[in-house]
mmCIF file of C-alpha atoms in Angstrom:
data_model
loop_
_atom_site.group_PDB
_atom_site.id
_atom_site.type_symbol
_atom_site.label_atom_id
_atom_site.label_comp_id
_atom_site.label_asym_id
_atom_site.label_seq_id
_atom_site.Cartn_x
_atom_site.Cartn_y
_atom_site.Cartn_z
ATOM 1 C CA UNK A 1 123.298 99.311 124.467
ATOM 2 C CA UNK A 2 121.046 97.679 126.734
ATOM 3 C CA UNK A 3 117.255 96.742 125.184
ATOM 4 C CA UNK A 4 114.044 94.578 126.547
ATOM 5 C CA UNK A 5 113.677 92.329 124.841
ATOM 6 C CA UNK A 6 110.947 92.432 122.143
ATOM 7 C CA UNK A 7 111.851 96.651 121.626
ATOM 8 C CA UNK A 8 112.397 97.618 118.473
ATOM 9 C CA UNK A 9 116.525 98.097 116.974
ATOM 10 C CA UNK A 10 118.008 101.488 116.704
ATOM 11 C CA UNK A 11 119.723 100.078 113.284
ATOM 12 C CA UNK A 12 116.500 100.617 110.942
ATOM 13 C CA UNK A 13 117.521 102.920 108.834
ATOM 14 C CA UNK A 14 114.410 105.654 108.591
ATOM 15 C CA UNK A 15 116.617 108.329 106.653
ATOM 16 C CA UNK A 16 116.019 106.654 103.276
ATOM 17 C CA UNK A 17 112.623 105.076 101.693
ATOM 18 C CA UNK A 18 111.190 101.473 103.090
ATOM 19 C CA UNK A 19 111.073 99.670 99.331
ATOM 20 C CA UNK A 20 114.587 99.739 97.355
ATOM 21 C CA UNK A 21 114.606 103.377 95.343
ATOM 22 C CA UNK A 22 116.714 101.295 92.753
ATOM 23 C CA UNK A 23 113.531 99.465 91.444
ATOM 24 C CA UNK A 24 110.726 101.163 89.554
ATOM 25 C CA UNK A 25 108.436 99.421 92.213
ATOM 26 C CA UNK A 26 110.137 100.178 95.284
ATOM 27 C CA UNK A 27 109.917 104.027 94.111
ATOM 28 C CA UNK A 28 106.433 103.788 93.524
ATOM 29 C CA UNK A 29 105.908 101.932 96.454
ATOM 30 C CA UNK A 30 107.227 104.856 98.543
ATOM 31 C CA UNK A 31 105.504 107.599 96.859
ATOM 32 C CA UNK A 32 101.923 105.955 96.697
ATOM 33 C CA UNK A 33 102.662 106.386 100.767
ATOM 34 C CA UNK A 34 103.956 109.726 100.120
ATOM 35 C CA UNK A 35 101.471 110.928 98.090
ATOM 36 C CA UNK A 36 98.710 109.822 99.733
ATOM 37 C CA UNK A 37 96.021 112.164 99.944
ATOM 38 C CA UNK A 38 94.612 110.876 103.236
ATOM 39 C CA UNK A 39 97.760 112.363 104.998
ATOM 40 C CA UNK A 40 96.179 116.063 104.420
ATOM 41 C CA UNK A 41 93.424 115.254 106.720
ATOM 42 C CA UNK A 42 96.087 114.325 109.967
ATOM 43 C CA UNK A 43 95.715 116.639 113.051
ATOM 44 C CA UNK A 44 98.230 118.580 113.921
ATOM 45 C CA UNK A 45 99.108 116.429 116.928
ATOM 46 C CA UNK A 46 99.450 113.757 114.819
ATOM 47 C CA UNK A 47 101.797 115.144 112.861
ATOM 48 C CA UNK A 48 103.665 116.678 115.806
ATOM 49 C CA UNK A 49 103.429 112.632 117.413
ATOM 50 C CA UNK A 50 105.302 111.374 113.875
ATOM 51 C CA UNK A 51 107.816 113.956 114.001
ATOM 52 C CA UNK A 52 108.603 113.314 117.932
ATOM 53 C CA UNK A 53 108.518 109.395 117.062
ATOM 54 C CA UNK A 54 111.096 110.031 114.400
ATOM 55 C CA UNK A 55 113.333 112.709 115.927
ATOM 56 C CA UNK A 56 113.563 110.294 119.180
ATOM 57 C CA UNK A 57 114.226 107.454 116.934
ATOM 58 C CA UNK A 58 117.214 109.317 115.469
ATOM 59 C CA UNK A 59 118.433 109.984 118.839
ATOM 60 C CA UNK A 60 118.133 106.346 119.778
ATOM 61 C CA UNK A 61 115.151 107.027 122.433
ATOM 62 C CA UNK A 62 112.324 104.301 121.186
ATOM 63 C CA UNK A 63 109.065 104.422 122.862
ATOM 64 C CA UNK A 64 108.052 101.418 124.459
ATOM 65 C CA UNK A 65 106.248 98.725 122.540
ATOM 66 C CA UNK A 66 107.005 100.884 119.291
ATOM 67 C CA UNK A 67 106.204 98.254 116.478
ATOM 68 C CA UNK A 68 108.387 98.394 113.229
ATOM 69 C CA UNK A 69 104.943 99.389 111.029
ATOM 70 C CA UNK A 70 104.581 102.310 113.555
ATOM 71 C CA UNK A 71 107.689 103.591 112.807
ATOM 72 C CA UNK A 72 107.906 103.549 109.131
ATOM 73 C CA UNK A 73 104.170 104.911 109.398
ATOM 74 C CA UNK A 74 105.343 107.908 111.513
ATOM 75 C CA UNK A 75 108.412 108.380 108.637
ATOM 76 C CA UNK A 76 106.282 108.376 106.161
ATOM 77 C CA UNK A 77 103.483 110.610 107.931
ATOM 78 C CA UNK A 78 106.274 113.119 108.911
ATOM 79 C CA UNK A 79 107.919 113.025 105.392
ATOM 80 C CA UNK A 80 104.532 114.267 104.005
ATOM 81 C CA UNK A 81 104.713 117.501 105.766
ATOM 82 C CA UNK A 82 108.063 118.317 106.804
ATOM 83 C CA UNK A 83 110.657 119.451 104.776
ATOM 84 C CA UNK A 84 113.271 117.439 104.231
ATOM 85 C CA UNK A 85 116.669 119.564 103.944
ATOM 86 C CA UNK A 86 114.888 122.308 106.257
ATOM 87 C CA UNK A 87 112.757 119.795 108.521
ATOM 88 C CA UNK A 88 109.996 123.140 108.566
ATOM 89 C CA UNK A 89 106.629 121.936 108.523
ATOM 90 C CA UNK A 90 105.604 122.854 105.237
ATOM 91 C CA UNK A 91 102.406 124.783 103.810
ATOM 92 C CA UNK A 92 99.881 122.280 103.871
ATOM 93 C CA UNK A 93 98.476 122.779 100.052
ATOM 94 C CA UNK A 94 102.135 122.749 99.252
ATOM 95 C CA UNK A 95 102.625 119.204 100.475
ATOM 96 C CA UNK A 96 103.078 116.141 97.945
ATOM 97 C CA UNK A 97 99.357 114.674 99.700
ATOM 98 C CA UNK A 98 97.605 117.378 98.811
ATOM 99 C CA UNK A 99 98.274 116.622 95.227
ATOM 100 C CA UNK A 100 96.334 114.933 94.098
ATOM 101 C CA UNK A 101 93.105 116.530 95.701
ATOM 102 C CA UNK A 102 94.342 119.984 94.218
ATOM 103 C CA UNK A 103 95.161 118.863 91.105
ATOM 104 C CA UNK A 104 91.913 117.210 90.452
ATOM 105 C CA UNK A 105 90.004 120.073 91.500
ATOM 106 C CA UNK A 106 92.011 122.178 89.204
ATOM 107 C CA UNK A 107 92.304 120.122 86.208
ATOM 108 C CA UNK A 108 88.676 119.234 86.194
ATOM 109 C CA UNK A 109 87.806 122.876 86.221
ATOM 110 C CA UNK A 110 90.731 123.268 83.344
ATOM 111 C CA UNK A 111 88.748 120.035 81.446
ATOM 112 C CA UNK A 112 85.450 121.390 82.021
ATOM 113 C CA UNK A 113 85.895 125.295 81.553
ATOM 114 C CA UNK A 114 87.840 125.488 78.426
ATOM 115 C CA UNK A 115 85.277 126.787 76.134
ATOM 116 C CA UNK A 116 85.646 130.571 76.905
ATOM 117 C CA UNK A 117 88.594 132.555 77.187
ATOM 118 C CA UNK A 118 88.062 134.372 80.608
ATOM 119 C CA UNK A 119 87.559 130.776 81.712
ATOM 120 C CA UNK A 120 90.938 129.426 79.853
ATOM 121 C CA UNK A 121 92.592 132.337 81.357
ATOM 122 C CA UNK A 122 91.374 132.530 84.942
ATOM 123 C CA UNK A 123 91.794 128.488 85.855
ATOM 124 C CA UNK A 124 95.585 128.452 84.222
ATOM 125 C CA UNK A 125 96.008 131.358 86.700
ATOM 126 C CA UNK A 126 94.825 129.098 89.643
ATOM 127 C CA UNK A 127 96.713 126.248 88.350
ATOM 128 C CA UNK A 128 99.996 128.135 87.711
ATOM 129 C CA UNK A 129 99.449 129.662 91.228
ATOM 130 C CA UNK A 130 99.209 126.532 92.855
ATOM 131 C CA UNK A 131 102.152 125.124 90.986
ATOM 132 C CA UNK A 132 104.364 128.345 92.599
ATOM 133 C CA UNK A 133 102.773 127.107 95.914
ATOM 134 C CA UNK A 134 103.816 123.489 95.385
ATOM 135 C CA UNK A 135 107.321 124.667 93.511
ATOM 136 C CA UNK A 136 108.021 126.515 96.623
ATOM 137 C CA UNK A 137 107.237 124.448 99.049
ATOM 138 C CA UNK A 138 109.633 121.145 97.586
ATOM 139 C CA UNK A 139 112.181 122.964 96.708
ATOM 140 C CA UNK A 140 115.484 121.108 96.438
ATOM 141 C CA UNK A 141 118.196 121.811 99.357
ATOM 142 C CA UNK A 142 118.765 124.592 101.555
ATOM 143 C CA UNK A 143 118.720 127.293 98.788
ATOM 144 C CA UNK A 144 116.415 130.450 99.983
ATOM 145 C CA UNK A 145 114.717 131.324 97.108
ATOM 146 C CA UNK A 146 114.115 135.538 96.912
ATOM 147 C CA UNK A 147 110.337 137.142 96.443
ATOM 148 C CA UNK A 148 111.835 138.718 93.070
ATOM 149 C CA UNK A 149 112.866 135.396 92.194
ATOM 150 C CA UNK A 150 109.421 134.193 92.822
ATOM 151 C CA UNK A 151 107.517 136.332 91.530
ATOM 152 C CA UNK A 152 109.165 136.504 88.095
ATOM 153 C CA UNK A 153 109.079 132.865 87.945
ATOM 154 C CA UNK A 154 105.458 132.997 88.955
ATOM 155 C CA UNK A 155 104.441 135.576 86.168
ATOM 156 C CA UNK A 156 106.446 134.042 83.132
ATOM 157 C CA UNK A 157 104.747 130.719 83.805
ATOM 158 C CA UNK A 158 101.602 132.186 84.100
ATOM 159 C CA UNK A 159 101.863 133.816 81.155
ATOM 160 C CA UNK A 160 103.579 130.937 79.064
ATOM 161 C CA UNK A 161 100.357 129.083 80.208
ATOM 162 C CA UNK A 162 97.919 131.366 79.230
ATOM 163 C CA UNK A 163 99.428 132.236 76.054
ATOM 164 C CA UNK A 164 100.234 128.621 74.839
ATOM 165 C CA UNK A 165 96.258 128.077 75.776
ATOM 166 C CA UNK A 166 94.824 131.108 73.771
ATOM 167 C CA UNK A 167 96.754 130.998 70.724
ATOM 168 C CA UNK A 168 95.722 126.842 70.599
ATOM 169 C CA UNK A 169 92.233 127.533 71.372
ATOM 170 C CA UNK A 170 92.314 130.095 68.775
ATOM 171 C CA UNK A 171 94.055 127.807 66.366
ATOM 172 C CA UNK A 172 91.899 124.608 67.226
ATOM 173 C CA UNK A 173 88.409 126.199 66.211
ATOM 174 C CA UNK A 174 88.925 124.915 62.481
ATOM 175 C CA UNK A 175 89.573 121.526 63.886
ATOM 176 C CA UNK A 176 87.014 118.533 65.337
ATOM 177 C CA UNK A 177 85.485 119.293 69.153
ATOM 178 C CA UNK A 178 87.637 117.069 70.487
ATOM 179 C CA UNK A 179 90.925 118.713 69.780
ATOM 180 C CA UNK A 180 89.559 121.964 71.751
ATOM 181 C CA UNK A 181 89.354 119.250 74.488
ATOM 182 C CA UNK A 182 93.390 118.993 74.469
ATOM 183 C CA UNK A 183 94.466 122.739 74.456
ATOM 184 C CA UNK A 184 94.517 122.788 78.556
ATOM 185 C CA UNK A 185 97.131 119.908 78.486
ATOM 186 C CA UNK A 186 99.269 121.234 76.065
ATOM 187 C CA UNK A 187 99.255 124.622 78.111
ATOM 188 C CA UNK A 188 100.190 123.070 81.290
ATOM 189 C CA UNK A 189 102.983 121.144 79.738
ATOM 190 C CA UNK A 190 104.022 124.524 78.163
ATOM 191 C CA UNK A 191 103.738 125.988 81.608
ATOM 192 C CA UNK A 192 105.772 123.538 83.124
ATOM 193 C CA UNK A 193 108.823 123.945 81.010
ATOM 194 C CA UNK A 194 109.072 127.571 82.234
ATOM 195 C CA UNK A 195 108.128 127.395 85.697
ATOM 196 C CA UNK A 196 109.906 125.128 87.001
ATOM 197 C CA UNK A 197 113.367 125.881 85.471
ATOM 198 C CA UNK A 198 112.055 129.592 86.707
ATOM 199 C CA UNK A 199 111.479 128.498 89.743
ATOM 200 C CA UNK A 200 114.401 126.849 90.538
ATOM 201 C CA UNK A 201 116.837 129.091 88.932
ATOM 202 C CA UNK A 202 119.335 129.845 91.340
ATOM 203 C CA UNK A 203 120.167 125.628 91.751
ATOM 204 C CA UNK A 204 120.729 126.532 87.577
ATOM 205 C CA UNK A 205 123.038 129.521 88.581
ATOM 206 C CA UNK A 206 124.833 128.295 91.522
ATOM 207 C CA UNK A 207 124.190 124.608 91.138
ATOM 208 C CA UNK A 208 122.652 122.251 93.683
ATOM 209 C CA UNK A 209 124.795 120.292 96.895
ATOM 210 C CA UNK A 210 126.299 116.797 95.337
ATOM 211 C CA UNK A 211 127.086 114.233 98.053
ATOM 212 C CA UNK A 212 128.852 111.032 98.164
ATOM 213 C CA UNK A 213 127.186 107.836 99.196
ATOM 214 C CA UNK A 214 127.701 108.388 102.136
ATOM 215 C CA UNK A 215 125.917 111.636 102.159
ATOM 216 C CA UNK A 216 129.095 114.062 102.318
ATOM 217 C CA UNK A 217 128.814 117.049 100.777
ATOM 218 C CA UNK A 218 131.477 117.748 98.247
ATOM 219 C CA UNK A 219 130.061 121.178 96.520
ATOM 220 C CA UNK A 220 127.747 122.483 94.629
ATOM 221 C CA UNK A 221 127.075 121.708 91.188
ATOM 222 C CA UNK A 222 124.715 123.211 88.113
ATOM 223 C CA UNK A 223 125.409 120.664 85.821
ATOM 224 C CA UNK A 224 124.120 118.077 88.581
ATOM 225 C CA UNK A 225 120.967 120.903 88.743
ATOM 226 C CA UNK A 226 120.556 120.763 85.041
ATOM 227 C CA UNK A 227 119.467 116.927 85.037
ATOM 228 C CA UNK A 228 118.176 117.318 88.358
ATOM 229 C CA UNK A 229 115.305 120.061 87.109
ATOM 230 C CA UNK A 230 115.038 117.992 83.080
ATOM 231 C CA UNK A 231 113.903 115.085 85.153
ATOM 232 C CA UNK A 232 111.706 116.944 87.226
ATOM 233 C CA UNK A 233 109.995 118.013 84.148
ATOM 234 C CA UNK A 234 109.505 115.172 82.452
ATOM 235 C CA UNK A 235 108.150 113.661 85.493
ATOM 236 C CA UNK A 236 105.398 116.282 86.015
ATOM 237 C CA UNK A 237 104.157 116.595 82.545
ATOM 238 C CA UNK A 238 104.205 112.795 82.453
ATOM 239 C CA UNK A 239 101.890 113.105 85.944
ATOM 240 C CA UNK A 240 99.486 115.344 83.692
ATOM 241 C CA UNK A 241 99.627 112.899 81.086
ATOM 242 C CA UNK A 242 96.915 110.423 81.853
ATOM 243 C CA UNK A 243 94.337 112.881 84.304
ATOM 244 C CA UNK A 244 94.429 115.383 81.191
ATOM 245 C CA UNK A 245 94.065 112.828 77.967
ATOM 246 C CA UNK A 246 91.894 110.353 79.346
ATOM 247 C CA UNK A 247 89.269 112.194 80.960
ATOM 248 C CA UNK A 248 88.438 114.634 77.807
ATOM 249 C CA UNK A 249 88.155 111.292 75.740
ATOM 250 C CA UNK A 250 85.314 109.684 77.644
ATOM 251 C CA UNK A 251 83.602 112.869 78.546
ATOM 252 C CA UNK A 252 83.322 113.645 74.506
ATOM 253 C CA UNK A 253 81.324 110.196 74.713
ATOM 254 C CA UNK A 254 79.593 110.764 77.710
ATOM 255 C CA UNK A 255 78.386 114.120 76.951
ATOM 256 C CA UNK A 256 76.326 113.063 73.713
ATOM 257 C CA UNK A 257 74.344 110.755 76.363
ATOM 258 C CA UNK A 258 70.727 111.579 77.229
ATOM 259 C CA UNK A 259 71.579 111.972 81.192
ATOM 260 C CA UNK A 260 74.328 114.436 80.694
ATOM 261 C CA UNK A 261 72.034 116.588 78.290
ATOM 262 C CA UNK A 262 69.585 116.399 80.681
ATOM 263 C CA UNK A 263 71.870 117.504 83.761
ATOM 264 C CA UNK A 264 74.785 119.362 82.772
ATOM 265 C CA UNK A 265 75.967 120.137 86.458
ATOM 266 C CA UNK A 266 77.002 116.446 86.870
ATOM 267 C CA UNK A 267 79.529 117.802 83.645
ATOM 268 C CA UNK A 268 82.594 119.441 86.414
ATOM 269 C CA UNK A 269 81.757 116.743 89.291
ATOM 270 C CA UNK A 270 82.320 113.914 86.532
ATOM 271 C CA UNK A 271 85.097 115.375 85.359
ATOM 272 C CA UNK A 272 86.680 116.425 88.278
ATOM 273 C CA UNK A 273 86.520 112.592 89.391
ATOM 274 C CA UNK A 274 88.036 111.216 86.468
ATOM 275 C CA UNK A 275 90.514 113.209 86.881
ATOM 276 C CA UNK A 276 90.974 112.079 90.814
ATOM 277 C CA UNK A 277 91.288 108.688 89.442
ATOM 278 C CA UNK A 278 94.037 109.015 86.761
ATOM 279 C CA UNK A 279 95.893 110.895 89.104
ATOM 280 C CA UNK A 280 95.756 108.861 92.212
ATOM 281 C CA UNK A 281 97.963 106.416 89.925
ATOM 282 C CA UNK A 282 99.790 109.255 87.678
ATOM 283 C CA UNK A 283 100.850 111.138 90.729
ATOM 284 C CA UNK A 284 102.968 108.233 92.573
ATOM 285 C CA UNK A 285 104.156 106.854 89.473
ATOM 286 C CA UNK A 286 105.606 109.398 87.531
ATOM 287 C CA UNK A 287 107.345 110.929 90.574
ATOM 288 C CA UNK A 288 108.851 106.805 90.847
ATOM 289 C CA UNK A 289 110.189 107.915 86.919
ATOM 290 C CA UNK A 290 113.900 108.597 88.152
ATOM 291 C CA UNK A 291 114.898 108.080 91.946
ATOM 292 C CA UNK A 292 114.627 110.882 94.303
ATOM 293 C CA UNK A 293 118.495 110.745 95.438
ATOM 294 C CA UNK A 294 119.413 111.092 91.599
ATOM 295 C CA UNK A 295 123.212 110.258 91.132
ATOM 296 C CA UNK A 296 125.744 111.077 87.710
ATOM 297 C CA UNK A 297 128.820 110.229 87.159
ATOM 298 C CA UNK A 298 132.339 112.646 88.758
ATOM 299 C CA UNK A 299 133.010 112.438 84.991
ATOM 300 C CA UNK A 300 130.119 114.148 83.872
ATOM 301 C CA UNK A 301 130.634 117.018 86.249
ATOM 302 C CA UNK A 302 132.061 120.076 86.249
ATOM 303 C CA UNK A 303 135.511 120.159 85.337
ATOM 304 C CA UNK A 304 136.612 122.594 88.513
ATOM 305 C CA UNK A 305 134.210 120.174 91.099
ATOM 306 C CA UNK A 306 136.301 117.086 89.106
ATOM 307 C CA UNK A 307 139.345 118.460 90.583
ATOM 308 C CA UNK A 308 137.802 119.188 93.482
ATOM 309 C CA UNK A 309 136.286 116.098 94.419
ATOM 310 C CA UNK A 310 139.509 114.264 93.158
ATOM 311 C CA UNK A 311 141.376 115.735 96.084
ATOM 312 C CA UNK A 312 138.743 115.432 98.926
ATOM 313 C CA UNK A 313 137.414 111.953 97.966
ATOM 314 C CA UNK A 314 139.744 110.461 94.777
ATOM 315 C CA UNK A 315 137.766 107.076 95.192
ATOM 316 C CA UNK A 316 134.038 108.510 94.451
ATOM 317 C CA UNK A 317 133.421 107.803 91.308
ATOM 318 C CA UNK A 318 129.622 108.959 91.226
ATOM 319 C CA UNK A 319 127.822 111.321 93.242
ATOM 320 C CA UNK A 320 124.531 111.842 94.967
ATOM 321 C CA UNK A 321 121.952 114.646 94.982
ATOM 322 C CA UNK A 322 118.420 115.080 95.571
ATOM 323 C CA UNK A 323 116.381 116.303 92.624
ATOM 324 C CA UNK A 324 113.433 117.807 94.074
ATOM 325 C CA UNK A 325 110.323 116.788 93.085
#
C-alpha cells in the first residue's frame, strides 16, 4: 500500500487498550482514560468525529496529518460512548465517564441523608436506579436483555438495598454515631450482589461468547459467565470501598468543628466532594482489578464446550471473553 511519507501506519492496533491489559498499571492506565469524567461533556460532533476517525482507521482510510496521539485519543473518546459488541452510542448517564460524577452525587446524598428512613429509602432507590441504567447500558456481548428481565432485576436489588439498609440502621442505633455512618455501604454492597447477577442473568442461563486469541468465537459458555459476573462484583463493591469508608470518617471529625455547626449546608457539598475524590481513583482502579478480556482455562469449562472446542480448535488451550464491567 502506497503512503506519504510521515502518515500514520494502518498496523496500530486500536481494537485492544494502548498500555498492556496484562499489568495492573497498563489496566489502570486505560481506564483512568476510560473513565474520565471530562468525556461526558464532548459534543456530539465530537463524538461522531472519534467514531468516523476510528471506523476509517479500521478500513485503512487515515486522514491526512492524523498524529498517533489523535488516534488513540479518538479510540478512547469513542470507547466512552459506544458500545463495544453493539457499536450503539450508548445512554449518556449509562456511560463508564459519567461515573464518577453520578456516583458522587449519589453517594454523597447516601453519606449525608442517612439519618431518616424516607431518606435511607428514597436515595438507595436513586442509586439502585442508576445502577439498572449503568447495568444496562455495559452489558456484556450481544445478549438482548427483556423488560421482564429488567425490571425484576431492577426491583429485587432495590429491595435487597433498602432492606439490608433499614434493618442495619435499625440494628446500629445501640451502637456509637459512627457505625450509623457505615449502614449505606453495607447496603450498596448488599445491593450489588443481587443486581448484578440479576441483571445479567441470561449470560448465567445461556452463558456468555468465549473466543480464542484470536478472537474466534467457539460458543457460549455459563461457567465462563459465572467468573465473568464474581469478578464484576468484587470489582464494584471494591470501587465503593474507599468513596463510602473514607468520607464518613473525616466528616464524623469535621462535623464536631465550629464552621460546620455554624453552616450545615456546606454538610452534602463536602461530602459529595470527598466522595468525587475517592472515586476519581476507586473508579479506574478497581475496574483495572481483573482484565477486561478475562480468559480461563478449556479445562475449566464446560465439559460439552471441552468437546466442542477440542474438535474446532484442539490447540486452544485457554479462552477469551469479555467480562463486562
Amino acid at each position: 500500500r502506497g503512503r506519504m511519507p510521515g502518515d500514520l501506519p494502518l498496523d496500530i492496533d486500536i481494537k485492544e487498550p494502548r498500555w498492556d491489559q496484562g499489568t495492573f498499571v497498563g489496566r489502570a492506565m486505560h481506564f483512568f482514560n476510560v473513565t474520565n469524567p471530562l468525556n461526558v461533556l464532548l459534543s456530539s460532533d465530537t463524538l461522531e468525529d472519534a467514531r468516523r476517525t476510528v471506523e476509517n482507521y479500521k478500513l485503512g482510510i487515515v486522514k491526512p496529518g492524523l498524529t498517533e496521539d489523535e488516534l488513540w485519543r479518538a479510540k478512547y473518546i469513542y470507547d466512552s460512548a459506544f458500545h463495544p459488541d453493539t457499536g450503539e452510542k450508548m445512554i449518556l448517564i449509562g456511560r463508564m465517564s459519567a461515573q464518577v460524577p453520578m456516583n458522587m452525587t449519589i453517594t454523597g446524598c447516601m453519606l449525608t441523608f442517612y439519618r431518616t428512613t424516607p431518606a435511607v429509602v428514597f436515595w438507595q432507590w436513586v442509586n439502585q436506579s442508576f445502577n439498572a441504567v449503568v447495568n444496562y447500558t455495559n452489558r456484556s456481548g450481544d445478549a438482548p436483555i427483556t423488560v421482564n428481565q429488567l425490571g425484576a432485576a431492577y426491583i429485587s436489588a432495590t429491595t435487597g438495598a433498602v432492606l439490608t439498609a433499614l434493618g442495619l440502621k435499625s440494628l446500629t442505633k445501640h451502637f456509637p454515631p459512627i457505625i450509623s455512618r457505615f449502614v449505606p455501604f453495607a447496603a450498596v454492597a448488599a445491593a450489588n450482589c443481587i443486581n448484578i447477577p440479576f441483571m445479567r442473568q441470561r449470560e448465567l442461563k445461556f452463558g456468555i461468547p468465549v473466543t480464542d486469541e484470536e478472537g474466534r468465537r467457539l460458543g457460549e459458555s455459563t461457567i465462563a459467565a459465572r467468573q465473568a459476573i464474581a469478578q464484576v462484583v468484587v470489582s464494584r463493591i471494591g470501587m465503593a470501598v474507599p468513596a463510602m469508608a473514607i468520607p464518613p470518617v473525616i466528616m464524623n471529625a469535621l462535623e464536631k468543628k465550629a464552621f460546620m455547626k455554624r453552616f450545615p449546608v456546606l454538610n452534602a457539598p463536602v461530602q459529595v466532594g470527598l466522595v468525587g475524590l475517592c472515586l476519581v481513583f476507586a473508579t479506574p482502579l478497581c475496574c483495572a482489578l481483573f482484565p477486561q478480556k478475562s480468559s480461563m482455562k478449556v479445562s475449566s469449562l464446560e465439559p460439552e464446550l471441552q468437546a466442542k472446542i477440542q474438535e474446532v480448535s484442539p490447540h486452544t488451550s485457554r479462552v477469551y471473553f469479555n467480562k463486562g464491567l
